[in-house]
Tab-separated table of C-alpha atoms in Angstrom:
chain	number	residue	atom	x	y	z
A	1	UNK	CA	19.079	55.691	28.489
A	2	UNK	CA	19.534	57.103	24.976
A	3	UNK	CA	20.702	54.444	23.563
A	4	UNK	CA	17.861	52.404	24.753
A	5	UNK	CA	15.632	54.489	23.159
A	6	UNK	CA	17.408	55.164	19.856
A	7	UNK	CA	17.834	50.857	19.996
A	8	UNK	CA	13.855	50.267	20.684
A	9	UNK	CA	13.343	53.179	17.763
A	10	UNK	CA	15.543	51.709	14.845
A	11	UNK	CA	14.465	48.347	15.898
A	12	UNK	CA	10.995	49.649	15.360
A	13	UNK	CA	11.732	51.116	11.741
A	14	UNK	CA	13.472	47.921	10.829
A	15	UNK	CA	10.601	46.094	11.765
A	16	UNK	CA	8.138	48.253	9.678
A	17	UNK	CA	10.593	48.970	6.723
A	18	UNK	CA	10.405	44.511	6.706
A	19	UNK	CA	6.608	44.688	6.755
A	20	UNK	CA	6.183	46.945	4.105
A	21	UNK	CA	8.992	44.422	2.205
A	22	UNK	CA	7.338	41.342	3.027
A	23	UNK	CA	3.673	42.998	1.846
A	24	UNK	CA	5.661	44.366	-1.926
A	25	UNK	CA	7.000	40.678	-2.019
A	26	UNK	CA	3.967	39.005	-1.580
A	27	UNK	CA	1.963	41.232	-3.963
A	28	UNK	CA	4.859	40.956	-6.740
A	29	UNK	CA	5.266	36.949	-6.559
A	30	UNK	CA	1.275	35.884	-5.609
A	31	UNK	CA	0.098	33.247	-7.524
A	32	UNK	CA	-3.333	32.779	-8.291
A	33	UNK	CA	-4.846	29.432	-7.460
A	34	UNK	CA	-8.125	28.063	-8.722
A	35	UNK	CA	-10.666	28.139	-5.251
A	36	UNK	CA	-11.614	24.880	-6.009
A	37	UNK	CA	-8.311	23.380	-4.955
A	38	UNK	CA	-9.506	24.572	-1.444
A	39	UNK	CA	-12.589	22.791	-2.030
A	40	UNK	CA	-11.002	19.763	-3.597
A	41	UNK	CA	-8.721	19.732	-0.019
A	42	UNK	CA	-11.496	19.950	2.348
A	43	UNK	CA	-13.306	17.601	0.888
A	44	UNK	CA	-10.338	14.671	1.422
A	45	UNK	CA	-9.302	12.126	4.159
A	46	UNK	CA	-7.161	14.488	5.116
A	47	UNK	CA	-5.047	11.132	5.886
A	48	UNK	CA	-1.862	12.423	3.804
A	49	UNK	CA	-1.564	8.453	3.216
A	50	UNK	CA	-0.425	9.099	-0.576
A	51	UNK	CA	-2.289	6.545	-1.320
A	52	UNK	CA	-3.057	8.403	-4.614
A	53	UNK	CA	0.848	8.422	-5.542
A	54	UNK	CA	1.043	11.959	-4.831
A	55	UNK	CA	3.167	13.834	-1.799
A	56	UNK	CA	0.250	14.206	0.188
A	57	UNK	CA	-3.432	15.818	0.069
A	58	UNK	CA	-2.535	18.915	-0.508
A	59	UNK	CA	-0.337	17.931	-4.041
A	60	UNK	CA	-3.689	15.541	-4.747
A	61	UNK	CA	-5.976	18.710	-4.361
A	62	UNK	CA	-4.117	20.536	-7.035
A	63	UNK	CA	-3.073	17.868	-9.311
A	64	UNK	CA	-6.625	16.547	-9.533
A	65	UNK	CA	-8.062	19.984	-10.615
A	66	UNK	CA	-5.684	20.340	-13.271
A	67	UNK	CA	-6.921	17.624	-14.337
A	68	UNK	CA	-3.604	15.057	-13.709
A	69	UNK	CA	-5.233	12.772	-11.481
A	70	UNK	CA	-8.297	10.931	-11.231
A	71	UNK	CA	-11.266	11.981	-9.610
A	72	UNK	CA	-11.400	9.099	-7.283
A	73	UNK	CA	-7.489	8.915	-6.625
A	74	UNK	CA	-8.281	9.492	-2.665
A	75	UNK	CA	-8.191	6.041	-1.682
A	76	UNK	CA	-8.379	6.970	2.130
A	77	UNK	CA	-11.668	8.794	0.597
A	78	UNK	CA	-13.362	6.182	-1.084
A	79	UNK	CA	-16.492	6.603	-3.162
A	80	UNK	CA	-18.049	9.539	-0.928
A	81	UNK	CA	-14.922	11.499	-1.640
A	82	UNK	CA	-14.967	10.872	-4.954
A	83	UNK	CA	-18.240	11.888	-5.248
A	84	UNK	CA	-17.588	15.404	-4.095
A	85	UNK	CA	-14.989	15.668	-5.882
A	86	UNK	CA	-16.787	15.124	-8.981
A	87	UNK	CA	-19.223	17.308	-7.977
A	88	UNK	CA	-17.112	20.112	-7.375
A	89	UNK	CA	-15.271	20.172	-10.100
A	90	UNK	CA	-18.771	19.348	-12.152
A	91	UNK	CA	-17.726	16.298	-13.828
A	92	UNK	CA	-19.183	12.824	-13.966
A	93	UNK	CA	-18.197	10.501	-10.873
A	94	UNK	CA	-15.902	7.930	-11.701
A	95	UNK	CA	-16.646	4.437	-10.352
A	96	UNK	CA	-14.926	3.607	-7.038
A	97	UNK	CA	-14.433	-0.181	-6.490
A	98	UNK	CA	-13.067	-0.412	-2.588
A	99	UNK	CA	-9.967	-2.674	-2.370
A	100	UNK	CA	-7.707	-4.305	0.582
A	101	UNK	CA	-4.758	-5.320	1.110
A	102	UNK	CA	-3.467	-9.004	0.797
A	103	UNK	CA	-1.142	-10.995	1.517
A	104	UNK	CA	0.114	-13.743	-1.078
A	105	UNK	CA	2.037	-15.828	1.593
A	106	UNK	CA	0.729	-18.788	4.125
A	107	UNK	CA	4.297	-19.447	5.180
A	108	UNK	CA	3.253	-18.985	9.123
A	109	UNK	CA	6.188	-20.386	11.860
A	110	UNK	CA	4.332	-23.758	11.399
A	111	UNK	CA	5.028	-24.266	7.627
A	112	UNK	CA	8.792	-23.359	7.645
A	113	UNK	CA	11.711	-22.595	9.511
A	114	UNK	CA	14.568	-20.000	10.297
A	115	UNK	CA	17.104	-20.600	8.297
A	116	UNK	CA	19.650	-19.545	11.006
A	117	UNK	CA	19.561	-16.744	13.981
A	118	UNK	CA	19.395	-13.513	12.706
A	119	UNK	CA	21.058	-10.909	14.978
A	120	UNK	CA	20.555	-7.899	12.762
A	121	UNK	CA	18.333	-4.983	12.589
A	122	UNK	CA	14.849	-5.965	13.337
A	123	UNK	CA	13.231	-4.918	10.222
A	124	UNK	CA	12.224	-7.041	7.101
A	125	UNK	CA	14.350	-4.907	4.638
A	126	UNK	CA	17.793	-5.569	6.647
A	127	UNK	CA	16.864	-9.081	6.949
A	128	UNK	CA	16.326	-9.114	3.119
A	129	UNK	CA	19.386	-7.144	2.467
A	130	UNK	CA	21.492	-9.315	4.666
A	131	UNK	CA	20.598	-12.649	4.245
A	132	UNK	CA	17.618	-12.706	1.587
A	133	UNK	CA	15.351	-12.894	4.460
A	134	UNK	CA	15.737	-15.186	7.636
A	135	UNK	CA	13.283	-18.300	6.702
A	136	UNK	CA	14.378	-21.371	4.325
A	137	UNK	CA	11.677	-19.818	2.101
A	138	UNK	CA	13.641	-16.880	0.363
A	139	UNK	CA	10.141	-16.277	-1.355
A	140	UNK	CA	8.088	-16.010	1.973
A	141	UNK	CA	7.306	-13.234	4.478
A	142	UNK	CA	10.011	-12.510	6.593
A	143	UNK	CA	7.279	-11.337	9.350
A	144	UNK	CA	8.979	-8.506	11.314
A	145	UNK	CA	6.489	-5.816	10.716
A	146	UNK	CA	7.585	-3.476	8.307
A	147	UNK	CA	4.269	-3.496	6.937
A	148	UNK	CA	2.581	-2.924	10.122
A	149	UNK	CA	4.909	0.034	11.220
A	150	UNK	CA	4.165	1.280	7.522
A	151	UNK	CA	0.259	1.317	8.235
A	152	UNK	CA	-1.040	4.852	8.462
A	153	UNK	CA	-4.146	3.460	9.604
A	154	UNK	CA	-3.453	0.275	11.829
A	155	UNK	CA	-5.715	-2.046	9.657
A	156	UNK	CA	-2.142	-4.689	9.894
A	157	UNK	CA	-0.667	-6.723	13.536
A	158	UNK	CA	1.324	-9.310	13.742
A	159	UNK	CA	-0.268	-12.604	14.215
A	160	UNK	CA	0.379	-15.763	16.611
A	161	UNK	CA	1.928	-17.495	14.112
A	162	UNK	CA	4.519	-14.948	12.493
A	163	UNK	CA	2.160	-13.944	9.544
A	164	UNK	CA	0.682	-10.155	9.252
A	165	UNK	CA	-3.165	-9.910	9.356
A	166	UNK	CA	-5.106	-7.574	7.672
A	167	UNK	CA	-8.108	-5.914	9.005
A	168	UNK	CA	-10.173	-5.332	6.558
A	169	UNK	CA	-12.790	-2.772	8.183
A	170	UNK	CA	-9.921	-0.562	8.764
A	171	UNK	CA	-7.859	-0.975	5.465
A	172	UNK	CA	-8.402	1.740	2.905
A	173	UNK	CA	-5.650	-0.065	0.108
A	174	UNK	CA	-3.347	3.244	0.650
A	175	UNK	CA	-0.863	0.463	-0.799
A	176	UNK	CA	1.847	1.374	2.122
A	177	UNK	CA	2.268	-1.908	3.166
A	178	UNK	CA	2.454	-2.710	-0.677
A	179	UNK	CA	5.439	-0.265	-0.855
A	180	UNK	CA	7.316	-1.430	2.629
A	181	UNK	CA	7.283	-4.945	1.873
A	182	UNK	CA	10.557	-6.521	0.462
A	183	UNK	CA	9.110	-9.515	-0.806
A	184	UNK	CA	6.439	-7.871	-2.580
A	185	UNK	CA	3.920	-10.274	-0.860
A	186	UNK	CA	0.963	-7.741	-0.747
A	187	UNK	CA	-1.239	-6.619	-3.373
A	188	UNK	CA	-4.402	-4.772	-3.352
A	189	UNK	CA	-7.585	-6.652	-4.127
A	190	UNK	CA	-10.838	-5.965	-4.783
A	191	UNK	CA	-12.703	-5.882	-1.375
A	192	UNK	CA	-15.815	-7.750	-2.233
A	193	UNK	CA	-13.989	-10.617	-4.497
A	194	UNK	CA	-15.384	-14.030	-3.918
A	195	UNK	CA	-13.458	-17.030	-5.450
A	196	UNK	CA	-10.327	-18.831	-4.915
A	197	UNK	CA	-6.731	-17.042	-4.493
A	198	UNK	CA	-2.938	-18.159	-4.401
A	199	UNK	CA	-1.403	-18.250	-1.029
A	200	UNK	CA	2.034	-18.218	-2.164
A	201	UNK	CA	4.711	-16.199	-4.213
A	202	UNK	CA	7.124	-18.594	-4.480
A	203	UNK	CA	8.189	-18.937	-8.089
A	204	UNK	CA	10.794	-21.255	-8.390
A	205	UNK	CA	10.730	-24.817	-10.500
A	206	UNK	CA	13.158	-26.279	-7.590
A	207	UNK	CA	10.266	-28.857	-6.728
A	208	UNK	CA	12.124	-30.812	-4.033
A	209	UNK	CA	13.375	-27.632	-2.594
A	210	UNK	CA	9.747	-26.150	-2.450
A	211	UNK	CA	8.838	-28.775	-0.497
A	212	UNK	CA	11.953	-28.692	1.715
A	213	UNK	CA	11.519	-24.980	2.427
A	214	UNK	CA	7.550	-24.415	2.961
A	215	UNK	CA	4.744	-27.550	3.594
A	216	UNK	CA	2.742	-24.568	1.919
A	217	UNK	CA	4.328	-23.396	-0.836
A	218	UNK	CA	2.971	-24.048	-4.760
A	219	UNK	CA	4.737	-27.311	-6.147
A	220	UNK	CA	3.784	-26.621	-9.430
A	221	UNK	CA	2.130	-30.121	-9.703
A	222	UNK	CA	-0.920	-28.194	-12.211
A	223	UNK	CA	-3.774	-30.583	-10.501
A	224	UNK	CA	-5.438	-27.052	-9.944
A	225	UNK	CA	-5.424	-26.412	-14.008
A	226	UNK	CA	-6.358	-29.688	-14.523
A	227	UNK	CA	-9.201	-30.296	-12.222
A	228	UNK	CA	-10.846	-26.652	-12.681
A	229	UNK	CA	-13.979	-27.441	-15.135
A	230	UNK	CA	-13.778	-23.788	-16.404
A	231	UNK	CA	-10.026	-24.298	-17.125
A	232	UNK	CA	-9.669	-20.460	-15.722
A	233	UNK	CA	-6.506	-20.793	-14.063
A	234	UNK	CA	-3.091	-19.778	-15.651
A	235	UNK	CA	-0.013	-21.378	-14.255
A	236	UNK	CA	2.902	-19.385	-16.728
A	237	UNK	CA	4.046	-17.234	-13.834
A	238	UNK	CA	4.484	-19.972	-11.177
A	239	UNK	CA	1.611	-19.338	-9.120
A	240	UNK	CA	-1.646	-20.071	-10.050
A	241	UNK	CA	-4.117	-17.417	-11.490
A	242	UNK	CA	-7.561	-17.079	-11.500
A	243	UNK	CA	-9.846	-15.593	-14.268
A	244	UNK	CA	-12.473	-14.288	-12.616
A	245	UNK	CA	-14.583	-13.697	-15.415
A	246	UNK	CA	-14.485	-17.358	-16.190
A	247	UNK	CA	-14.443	-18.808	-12.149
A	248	UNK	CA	-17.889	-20.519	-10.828
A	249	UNK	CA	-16.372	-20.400	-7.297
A	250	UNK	CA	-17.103	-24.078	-7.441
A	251	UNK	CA	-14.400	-24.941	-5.101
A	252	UNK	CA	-12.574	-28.185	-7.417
A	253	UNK	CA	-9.217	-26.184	-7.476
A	254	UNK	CA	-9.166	-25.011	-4.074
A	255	UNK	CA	-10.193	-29.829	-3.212
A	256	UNK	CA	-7.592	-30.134	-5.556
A	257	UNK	CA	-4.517	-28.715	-4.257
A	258	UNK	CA	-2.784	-30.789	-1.941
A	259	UNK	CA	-0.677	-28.199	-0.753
A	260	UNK	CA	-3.885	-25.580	0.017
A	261	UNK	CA	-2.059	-23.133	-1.886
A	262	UNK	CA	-5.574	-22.056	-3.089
A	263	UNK	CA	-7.968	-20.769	-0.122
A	264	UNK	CA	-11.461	-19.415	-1.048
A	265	UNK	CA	-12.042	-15.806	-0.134
């Protein structure tokens, strides 16, 4: 019975002699943070998306008070949470210009084909690693949902026709599916652009093999250049591109193409 007791009573000083350890340590190594990191943090998503390029909300609170990232980096947030931010840390709100994410491909299951059976891991990257993805278009989406597992906020599915969709009510452009795709098929646009856009990423000058790959893909032909009366599209990188500061949204390109490589948002 003693030794129960004298057990329960060093156990008990161990215990206390650790508190009074733990409380020293604390007090020597505390580091003083600003209170309007906490402020910063409850004002957030609170999505931990890292959207903003940072860990998570909590690295965003304090980075952003320090001054080493923007005011309106919380793109889970969007312009209300970039407004408080501003507010709290009493500087002047920095435009916030809502974007989505898009998809530069039209290569669905009914404008190419597998280029053999793929047996392999289910996932876009082993497809790419493997066998530089699994359709005759090597520059097309390999559609097995890496983008839509990588969705924090399930704005992506899988369509009918082997394509990812994009809901764009529920897409905050945290640029995951940006990051997960090994094609590099989406980008982030600006949510309310109106005008014509390039439905393809294929960049190759292989004009007979275009066609042989994708009844979709960009055949370099130019007739979009050519026809556009603004002469706002640039063709150097393969694709067409639009200036939007120059584009009427007149439509000619988008008549022009004969591939509809160019769709009208």
């Amino acid at each position: 019975m003693q030794i129960i007791i004298y057990t329960i009573v060093v156990a008990i000083i161990i215990a206390f002699l650790l508190g009074v350890l733990l409380g020293l340590f604390k007090k020597i190594f505390h580091v003083d943070t600003d209170p309007k990191v906490q402020l910063v943090r409850d004002a957030l998503s609170g999505a931990n998306c890292g959207g903003c390029g940072l860990a998570g909300c909590d690295a965003f609170a304090g980075a952003v008070v320090k001054g080493e990232a923007p005011t309106n980096g919380c793109v889970a947030g969007g312009a209300s949470c970039a407004e408080k931010i501003a507010k709290i840390l009493g500087s002047v709100g920095v435009e916030v210009k809502p974007k989505v994410a898009f998809l530069a491909c039209a290569g669905s299951s009914d404008c190419t084909a597998p280029k053999a059976e793929y047996i392999g891991v289910k996932t876009c990257k082993a497809a790419q690693l493997t066998m530089n993805g699994i359709n005759k278009c090597t520059f097309g989406c390999i559609g097995l949902g890496d983008c839509v597992e990588a969705c924090p906020f399930g704005a992506l599915y899988m369509g009918d026709d082997g394509l990812p969709k994009v809901n764009k009510s529920k897409c905050v452009a945290c640029g995951k599916c940006v990051a997960a795709c090994p094609k590099h098929l989406f980008r982030l646009i600006d949510a309310d652009l109106k005008g014509p856009i390039a439905v393809c990423s294929n960049k190759s000058d292989n004009k007979p093999q275009i066609r042989k790959d994708c009844s979709r893909g960009c055949f370099k032909c130019g007739l979009c250049a050519k026809k556009c009366p603004e002469l706002c599209i640039d063709l150097s990188s393969g694709i067409p591109v639009v200036d939007y500061t120059k584009c009427t949204k007149c439509g000619t390109c988008v008549g022009a193409c004969p591939d509809k490589v160019l769709v009208m948002l």
